[in-house]
mmCIF file of C-alpha atoms in Angstrom:
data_model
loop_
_atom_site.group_PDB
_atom_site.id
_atom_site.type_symbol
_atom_site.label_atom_id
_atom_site.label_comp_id
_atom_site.label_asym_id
_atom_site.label_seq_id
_atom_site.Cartn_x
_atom_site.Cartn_y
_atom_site.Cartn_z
ATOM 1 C CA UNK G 1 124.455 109.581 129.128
ATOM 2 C CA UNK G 2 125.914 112.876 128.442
ATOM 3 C CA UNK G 3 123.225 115.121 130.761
ATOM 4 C CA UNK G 4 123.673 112.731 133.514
ATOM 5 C CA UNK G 5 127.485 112.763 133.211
ATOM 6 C CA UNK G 6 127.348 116.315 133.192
ATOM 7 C CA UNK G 7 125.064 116.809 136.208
ATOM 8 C CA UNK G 8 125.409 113.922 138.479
ATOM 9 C CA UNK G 9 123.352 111.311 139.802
ATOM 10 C CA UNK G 10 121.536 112.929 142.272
ATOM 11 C CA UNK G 11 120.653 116.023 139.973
ATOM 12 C CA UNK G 12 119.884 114.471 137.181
ATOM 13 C CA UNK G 13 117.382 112.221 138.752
ATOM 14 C CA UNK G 14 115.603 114.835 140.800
ATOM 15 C CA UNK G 15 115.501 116.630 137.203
ATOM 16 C CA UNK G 16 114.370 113.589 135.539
ATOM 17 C CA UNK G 17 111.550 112.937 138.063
ATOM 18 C CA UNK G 18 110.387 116.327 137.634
ATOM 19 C CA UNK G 19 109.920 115.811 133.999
ATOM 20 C CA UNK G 20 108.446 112.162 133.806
ATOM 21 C CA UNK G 21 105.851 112.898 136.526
ATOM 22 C CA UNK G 22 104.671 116.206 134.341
ATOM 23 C CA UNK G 23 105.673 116.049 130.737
ATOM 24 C CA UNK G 24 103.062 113.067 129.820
ATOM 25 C CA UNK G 25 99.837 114.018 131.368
ATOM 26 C CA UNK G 26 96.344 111.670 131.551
ATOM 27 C CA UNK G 27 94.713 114.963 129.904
ATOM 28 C CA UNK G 28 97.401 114.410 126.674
ATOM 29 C CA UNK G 29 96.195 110.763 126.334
ATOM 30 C CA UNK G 30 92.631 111.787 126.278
ATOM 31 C CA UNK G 31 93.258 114.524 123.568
ATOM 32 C CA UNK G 32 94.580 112.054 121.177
ATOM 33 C CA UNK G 33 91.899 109.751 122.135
ATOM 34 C CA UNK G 34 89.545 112.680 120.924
ATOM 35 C CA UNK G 35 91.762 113.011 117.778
ATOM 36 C CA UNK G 36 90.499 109.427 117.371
ATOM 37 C CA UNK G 37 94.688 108.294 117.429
ATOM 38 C CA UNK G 38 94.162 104.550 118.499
ATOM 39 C CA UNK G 39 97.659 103.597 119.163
ATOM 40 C CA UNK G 40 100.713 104.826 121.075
ATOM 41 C CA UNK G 41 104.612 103.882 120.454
ATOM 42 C CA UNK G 42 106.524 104.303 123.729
ATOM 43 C CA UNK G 43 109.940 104.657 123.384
ATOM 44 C CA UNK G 44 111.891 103.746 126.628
ATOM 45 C CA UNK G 45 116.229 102.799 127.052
ATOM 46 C CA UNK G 46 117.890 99.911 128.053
ATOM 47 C CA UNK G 47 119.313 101.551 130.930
ATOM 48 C CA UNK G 48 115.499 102.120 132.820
ATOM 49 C CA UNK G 49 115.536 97.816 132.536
ATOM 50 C CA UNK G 50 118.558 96.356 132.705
ATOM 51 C CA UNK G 51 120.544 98.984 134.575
ATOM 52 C CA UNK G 52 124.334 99.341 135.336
ATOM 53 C CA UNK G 53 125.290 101.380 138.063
ATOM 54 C CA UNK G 54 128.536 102.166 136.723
ATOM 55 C CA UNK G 55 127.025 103.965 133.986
ATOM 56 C CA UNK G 56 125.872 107.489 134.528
ATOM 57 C CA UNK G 57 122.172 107.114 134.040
ATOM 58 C CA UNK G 58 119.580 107.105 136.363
ATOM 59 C CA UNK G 59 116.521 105.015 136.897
ATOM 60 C CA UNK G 60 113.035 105.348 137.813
ATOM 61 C CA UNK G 61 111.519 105.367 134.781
ATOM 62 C CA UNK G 62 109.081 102.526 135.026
ATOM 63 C CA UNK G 63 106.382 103.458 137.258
ATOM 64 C CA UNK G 64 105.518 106.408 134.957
ATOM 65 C CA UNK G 65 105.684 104.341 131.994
ATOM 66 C CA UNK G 66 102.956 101.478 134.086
ATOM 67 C CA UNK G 67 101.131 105.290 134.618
ATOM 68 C CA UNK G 68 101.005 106.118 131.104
ATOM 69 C CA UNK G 69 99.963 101.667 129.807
ATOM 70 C CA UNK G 70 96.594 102.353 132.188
ATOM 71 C CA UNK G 71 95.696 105.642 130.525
ATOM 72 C CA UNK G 72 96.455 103.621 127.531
ATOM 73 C CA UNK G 73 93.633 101.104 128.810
ATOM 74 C CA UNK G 74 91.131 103.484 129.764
ATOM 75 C CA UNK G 75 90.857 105.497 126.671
ATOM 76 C CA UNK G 76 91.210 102.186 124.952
ATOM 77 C CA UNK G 77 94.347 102.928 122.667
ATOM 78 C CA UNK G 78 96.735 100.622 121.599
ATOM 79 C CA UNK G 79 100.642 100.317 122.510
ATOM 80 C CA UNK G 80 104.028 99.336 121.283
ATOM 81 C CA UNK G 81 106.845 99.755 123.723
ATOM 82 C CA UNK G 82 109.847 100.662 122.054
ATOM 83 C CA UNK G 83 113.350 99.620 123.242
ATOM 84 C CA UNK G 84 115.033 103.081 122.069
ATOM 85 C CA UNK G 85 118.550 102.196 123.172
ATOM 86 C CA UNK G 86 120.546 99.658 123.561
ATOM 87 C CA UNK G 87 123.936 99.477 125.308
ATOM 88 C CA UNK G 88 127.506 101.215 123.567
ATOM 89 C CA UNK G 89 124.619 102.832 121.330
ATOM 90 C CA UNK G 90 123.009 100.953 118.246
ATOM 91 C CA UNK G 91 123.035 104.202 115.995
ATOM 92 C CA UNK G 92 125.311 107.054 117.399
ATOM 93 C CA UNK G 93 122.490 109.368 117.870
ATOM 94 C CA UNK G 94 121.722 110.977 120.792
ATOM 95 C CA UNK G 95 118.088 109.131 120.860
ATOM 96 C CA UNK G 96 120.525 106.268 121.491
ATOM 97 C CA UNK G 97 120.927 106.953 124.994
ATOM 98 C CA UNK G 98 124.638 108.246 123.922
ATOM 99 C CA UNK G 99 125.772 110.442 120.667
ATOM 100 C CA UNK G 100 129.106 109.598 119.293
ATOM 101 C CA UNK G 101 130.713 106.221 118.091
ATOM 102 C CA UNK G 102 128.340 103.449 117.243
ATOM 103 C CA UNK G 103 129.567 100.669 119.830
ATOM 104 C CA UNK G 104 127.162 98.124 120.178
ATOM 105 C CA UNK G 105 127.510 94.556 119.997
ATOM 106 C CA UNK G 106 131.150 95.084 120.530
ATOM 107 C CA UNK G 107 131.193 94.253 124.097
ATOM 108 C CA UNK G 108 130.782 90.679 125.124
ATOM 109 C CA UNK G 109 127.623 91.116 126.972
ATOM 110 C CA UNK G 110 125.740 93.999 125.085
ATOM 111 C CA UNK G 111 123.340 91.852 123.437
ATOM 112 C CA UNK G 112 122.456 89.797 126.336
ATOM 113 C CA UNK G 113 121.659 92.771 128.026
ATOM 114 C CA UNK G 114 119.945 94.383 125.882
ATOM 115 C CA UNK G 115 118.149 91.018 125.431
ATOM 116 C CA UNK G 116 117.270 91.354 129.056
ATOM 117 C CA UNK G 117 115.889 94.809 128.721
ATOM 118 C CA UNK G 118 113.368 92.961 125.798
ATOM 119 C CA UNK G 119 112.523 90.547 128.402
ATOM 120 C CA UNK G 120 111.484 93.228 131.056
ATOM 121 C CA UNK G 121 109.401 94.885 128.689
ATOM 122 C CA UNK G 122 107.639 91.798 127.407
ATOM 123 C CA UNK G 123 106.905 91.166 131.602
ATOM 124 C CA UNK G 124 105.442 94.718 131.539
ATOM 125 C CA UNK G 125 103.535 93.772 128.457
ATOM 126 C CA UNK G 126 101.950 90.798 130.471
ATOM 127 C CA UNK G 127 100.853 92.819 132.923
ATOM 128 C CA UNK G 128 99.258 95.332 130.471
ATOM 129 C CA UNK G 129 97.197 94.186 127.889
ATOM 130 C CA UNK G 130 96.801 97.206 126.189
ATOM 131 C CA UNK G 131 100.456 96.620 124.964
ATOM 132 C CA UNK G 132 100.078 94.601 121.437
ATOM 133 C CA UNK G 133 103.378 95.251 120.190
ATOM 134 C CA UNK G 134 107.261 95.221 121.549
ATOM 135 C CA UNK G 135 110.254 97.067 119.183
ATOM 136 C CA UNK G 136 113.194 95.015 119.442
ATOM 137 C CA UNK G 137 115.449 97.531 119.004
ATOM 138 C CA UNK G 138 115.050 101.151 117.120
ATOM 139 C CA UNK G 139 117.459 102.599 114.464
ATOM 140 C CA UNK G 140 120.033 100.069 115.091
ATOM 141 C CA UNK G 141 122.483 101.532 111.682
ATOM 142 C CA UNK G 142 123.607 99.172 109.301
ATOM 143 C CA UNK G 143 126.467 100.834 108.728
ATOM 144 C CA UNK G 144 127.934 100.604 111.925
ATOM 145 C CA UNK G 145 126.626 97.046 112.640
ATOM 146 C CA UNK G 146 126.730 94.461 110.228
ATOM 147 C CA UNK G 147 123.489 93.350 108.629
ATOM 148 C CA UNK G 148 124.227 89.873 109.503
ATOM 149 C CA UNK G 149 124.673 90.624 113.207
ATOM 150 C CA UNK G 150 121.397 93.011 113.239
ATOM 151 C CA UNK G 151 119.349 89.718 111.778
ATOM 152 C CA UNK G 152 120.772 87.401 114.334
ATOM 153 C CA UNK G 153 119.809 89.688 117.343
ATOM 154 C CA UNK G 154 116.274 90.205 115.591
ATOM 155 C CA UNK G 155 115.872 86.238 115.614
ATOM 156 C CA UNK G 156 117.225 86.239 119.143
ATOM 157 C CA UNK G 157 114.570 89.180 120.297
ATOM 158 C CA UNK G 158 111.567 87.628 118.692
ATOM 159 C CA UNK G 159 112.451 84.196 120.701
ATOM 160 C CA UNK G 160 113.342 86.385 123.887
ATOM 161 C CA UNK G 161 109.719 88.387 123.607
ATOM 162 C CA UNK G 162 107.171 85.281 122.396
ATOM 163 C CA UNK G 163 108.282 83.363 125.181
ATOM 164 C CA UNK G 164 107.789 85.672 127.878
ATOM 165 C CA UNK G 165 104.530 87.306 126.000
ATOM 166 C CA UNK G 166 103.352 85.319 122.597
ATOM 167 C CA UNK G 167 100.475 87.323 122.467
ATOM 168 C CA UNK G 168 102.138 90.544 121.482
ATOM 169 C CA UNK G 169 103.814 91.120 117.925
ATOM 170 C CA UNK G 170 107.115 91.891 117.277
ATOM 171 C CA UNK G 171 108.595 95.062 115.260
ATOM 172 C CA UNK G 172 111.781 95.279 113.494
ATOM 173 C CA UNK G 173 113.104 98.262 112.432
ATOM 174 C CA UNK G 174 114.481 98.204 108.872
ATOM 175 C CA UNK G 175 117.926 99.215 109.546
ATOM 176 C CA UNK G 176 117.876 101.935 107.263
ATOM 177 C CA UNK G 177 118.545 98.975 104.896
ATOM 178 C CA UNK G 178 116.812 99.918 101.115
ATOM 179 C CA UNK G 179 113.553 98.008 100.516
ATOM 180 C CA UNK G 180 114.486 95.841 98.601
ATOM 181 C CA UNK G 181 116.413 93.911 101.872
ATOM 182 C CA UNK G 182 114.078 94.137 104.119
ATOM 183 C CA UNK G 183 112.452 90.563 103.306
ATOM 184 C CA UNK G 184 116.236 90.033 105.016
ATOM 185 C CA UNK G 185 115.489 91.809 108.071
ATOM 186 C CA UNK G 186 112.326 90.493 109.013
ATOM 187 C CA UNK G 187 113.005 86.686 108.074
ATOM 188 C CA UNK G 188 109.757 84.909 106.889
ATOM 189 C CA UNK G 189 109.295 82.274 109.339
ATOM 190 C CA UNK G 190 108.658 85.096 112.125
ATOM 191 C CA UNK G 191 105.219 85.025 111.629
ATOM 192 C CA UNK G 192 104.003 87.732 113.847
ATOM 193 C CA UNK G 193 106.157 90.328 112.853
ATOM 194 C CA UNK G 194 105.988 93.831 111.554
ATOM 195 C CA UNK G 195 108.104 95.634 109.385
ATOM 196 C CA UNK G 196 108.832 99.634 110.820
ATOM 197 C CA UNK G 197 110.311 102.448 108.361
ATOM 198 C CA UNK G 198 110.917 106.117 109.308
ATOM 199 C CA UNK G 199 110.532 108.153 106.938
ATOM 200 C CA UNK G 200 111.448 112.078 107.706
ATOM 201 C CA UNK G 201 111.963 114.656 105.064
ATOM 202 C CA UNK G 202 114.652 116.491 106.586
ATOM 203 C CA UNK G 203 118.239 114.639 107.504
ATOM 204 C CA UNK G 204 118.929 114.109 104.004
ATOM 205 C CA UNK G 205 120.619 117.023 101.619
ATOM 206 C CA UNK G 206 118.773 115.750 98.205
ATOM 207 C CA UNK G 207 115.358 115.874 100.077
ATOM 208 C CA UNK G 208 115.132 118.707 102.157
ATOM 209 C CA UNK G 209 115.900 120.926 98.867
ATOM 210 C CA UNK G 210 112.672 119.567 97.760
ATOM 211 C CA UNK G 211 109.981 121.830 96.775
ATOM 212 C CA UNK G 212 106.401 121.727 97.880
ATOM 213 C CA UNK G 213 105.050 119.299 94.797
ATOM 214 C CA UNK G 214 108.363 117.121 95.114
ATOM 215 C CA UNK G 215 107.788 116.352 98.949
ATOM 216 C CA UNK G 216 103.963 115.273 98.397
ATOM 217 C CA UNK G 217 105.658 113.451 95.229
ATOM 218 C CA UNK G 218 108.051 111.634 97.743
ATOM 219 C CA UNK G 219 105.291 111.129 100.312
ATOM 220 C CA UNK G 220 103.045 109.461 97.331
ATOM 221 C CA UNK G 221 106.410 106.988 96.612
ATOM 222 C CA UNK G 222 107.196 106.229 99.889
ATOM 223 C CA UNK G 223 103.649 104.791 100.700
ATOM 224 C CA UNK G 224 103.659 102.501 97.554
ATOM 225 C CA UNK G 225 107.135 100.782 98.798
ATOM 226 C CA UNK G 226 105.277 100.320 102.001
ATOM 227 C CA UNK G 227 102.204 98.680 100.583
ATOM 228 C CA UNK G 228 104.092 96.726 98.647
ATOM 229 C CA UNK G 229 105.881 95.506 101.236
ATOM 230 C CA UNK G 230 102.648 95.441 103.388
ATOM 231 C CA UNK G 231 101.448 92.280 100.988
ATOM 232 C CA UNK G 232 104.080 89.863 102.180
ATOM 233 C CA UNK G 233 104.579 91.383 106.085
ATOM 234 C CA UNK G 234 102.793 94.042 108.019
ATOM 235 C CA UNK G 235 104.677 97.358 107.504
ATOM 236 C CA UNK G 236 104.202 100.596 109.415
ATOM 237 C CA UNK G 237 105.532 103.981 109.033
ATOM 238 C CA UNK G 238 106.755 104.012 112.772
ATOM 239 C CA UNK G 239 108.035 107.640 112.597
ATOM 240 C CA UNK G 240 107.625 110.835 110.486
ATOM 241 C CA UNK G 241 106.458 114.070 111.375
ATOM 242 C CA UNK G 242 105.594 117.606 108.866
ATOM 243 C CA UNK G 243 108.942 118.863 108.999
ATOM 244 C CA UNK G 244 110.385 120.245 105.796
ATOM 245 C CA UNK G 245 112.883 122.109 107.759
ATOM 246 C CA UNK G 246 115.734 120.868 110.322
ATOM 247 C CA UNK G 247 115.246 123.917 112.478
ATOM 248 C CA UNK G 248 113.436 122.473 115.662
ATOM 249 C CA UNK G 249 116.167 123.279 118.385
ATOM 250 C CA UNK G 250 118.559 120.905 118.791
ATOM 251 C CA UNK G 251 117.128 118.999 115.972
ATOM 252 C CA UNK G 252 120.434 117.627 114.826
ATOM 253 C CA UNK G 253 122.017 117.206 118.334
ATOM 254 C CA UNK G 254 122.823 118.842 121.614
ATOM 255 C CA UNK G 255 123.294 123.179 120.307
ATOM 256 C CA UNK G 256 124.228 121.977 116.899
ATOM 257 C CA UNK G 257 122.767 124.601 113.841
ATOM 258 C CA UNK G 258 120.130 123.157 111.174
ATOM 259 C CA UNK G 259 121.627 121.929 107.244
ATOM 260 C CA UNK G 260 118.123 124.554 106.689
ATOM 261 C CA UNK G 261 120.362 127.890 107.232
ATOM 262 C CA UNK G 262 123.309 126.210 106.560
ATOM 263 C CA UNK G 263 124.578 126.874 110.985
ATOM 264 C CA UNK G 264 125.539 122.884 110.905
ATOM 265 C CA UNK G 265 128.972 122.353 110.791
ATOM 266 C CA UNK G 266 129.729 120.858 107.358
ATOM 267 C CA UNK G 267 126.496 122.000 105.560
ATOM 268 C CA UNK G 268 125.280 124.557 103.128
ATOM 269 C CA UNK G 269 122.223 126.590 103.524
ATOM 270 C CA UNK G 270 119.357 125.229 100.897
ATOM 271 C CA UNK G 271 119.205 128.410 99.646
ATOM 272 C CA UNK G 272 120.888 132.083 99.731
ATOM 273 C CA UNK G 273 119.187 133.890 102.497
ATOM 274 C CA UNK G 274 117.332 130.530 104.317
ATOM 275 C CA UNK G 275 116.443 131.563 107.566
ATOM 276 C CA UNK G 276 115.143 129.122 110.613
ATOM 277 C CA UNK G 277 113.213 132.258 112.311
ATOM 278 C CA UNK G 278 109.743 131.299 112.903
ATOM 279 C CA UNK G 279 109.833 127.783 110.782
ATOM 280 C CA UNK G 280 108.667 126.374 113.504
ATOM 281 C CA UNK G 281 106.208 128.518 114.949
ATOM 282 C CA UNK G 282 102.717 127.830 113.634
ATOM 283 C CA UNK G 283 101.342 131.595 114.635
ATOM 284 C CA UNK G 284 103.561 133.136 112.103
ATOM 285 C CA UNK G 285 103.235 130.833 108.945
ATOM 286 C CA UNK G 286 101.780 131.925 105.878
ATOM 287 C CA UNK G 287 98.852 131.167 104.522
ATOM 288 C CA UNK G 288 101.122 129.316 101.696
ATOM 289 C CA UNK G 289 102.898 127.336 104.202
ATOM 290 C CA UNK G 290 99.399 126.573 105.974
ATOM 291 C CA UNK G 291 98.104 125.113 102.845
ATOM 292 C CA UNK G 292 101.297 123.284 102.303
ATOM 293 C CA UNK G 293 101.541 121.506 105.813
ATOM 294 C CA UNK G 294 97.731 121.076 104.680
ATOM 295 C CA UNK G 295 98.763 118.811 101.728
ATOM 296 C CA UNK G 296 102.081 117.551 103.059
ATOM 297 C CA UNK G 297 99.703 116.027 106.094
ATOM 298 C CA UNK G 298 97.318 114.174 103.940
ATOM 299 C CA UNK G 299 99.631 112.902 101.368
ATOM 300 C CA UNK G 300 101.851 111.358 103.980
ATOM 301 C CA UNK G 301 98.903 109.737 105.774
ATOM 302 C CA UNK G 302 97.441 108.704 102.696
ATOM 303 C CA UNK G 303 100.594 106.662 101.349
ATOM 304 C CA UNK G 304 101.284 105.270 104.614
ATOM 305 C CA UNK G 305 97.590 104.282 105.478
ATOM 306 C CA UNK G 306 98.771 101.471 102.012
ATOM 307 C CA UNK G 307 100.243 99.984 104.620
ATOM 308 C CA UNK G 308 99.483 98.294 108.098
ATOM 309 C CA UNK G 309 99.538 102.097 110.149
ATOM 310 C CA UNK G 310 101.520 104.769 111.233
ATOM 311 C CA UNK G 311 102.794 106.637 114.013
ATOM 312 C CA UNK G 312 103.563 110.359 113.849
ATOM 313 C CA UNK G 313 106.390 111.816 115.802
ATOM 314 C CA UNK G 314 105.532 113.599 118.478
ATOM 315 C CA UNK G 315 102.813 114.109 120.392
ATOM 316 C CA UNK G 316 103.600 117.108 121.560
ATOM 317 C CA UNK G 317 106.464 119.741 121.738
ATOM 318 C CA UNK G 318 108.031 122.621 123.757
ATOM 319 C CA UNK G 319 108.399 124.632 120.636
ATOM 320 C CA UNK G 320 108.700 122.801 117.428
ATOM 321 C CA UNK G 321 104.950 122.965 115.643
ATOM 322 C CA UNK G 322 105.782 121.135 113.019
ATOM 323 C CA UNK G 323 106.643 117.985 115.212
ATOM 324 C CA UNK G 324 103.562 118.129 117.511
ATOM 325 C CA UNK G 325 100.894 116.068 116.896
ATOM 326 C CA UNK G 326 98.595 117.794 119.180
ATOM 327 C CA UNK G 327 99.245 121.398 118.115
ATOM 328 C CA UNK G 328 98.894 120.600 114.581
ATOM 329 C CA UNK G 329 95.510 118.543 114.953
ATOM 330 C CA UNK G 330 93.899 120.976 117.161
ATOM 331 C CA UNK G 331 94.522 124.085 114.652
ATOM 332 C CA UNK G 332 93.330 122.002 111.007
ATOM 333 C CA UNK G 333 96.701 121.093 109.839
ATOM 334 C CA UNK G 334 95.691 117.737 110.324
ATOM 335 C CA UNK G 335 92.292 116.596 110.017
ATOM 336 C CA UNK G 336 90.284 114.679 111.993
ATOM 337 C CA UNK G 337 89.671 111.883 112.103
ATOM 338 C CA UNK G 338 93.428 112.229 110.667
ATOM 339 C CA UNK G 339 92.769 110.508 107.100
ATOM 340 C CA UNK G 340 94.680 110.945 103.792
ATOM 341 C CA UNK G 341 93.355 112.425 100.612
ATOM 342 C CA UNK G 342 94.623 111.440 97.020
ATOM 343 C CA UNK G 343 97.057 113.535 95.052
ATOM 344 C CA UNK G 344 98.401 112.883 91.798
#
């Protein structure tokens, strides 16, 4: 919203094209093939679906996500397209489509329309079969939309997407509700479902103060709630990536500082002297931090291989190592075939 307010129609698409038609390349697709990654979570905004022209954005989106689904089918990998933003924003996050007040479902028609944008991807998802999987909605916050109103849509997207496509499964997000309601958010009688948590080790104060031992020791607790869960419906780790830091640019929002350093307004650096120069640039860790990233990798894929997969997040970067999937695999920070080890 806010980069096509700011530049216009006309700019920001011819910016926009420039990026879709060279940021995801066939070459990328066949690297994580290589890196034996068998599925792909495409995240994609209500606005490239079920458009609005009196909205700022722009559209074009589609054919380059089509270009991406037959890569998908020729290196035989797996997808989930991901409905990252719904209309008035779900979360108030800038992955929302639009940072600032949580508005949706306050509008008369925002559900239906972001019910249509689930029925245009489930179309696509016909006409692609290496799609398996459509996210009803990502991050939608349950504290700026009522529980109640997030289970309601849920049941309305899972009817919405089996009758257009019943041959892919549905994902719900978990709201950022606490495990023990998310037998609530995925209701039991949706039979293909699965359950998708993010789990990330750096938005929260208590966890990014975490030492080395305490984030494996999170990693190792995290995985258990997901197999637990795993037994009654089919739970993924959807996002998570081996950031210990907040320092990748912009991490936090549009030339906002990092809680790391203590540069975002409100915070307080996680220790005297924390500094985000070079955190995120793989050529100048140590070799303590190597091993760390080491062990922080395969911990985290070990306690979410308990449950039904994951998905790391991203697969690449401009300059934040620690958040590309690629960079990481290619240089033995992840193994592969990328497989967990045990750690007490």
């Amino acid at each position: 919203w806010g980069y096509c307010a700011a530049l216009g129609k006309a700019e920001c698409q011819t910016r926009l094209n420039r990026h879709w038609g060279s940021w995801v390349r066939e070459e990328d697709i066949a690297t994580l093939a290589s890196l034996h990654i068998n599925t792909l979570r495409i995240p994609i905004g209500y606005w490239a679906l079920a458009p609005n022209n009196a909205e700022p954005y722009v559209q074009g989106q589609v054919p380059y996500l089509k270009r991406v689904l037959g890569w998908a089918s020729q290196y035989r990998m797996r997808v989930i397209l991901d409905l990252h933003g719904a209309p008035g924003s779900q979360n108030g996050f800038d992955n929302s489509g639009r940072r600032g007040d949580i508005n949706w479902t306050k509008r008369p028609d925002d559900i239906q329309r972001t019910l249509d944008a689930l029925a245009a991807l489930a179309r696509i998802a016909n006409e692609h079969p290496s799609v398996v999987g459509v996210q009803a909605l990502n991050e939608p916050a349950n504290w700026g939309v009522p529980k109640a109103t997030i289970i309601r849509f849920y049941v309305q997207a899972y009817n919405t997407i089996k009758a257009i496509a019943p041959q892919v499964a549905v994902v719900f997000h978990d709201a950022f509700l606490p495990a023990a309601e998310w037998g609530d958010v995925v209701p039991a009688n949706l039979t293909d479902s699965i359950l998708d948590t993010h789990i990330y080790h750096v938005f929260v104060d208590d966890v990014i103060r975490l030492n080395g031992d305490q984030h494996v020791a999170k990693a190792c607790s995290d995985g258990q709630t997901i197999g637990n869960f795993n037994q009654r419906t089919r739970t993924i780790c959807g996002e998570f990536s081996l950031a210990n830091t907040d320092c990748a640019r912009w991490l936090n929002g549009f030339q906002k500082g990092a809680r790391w350093d203590g540069t975002l307004p409100g915070s307080k650096a996680v220790a005297e002297g924390a500094t985000c120069h070079n955190q995120e640039n793989m050529d100048a860790w140590s070799d303590k931090k190597r091993a760390f990233m080491k062990r922080f990798a395969m911990s985290q894929l070990q306690a979410y291989e308990k449950g039904t997969g994951w998905i790391f997040w991203n697969f690449k970067t401009e300059s934040a190592d620690a958040w590309n999937y690629i960079k990481l695999a290619q240089n033995g920070i992840i193994s592969t075939p990328p497989v967990g080890r045990s750690f007490s």
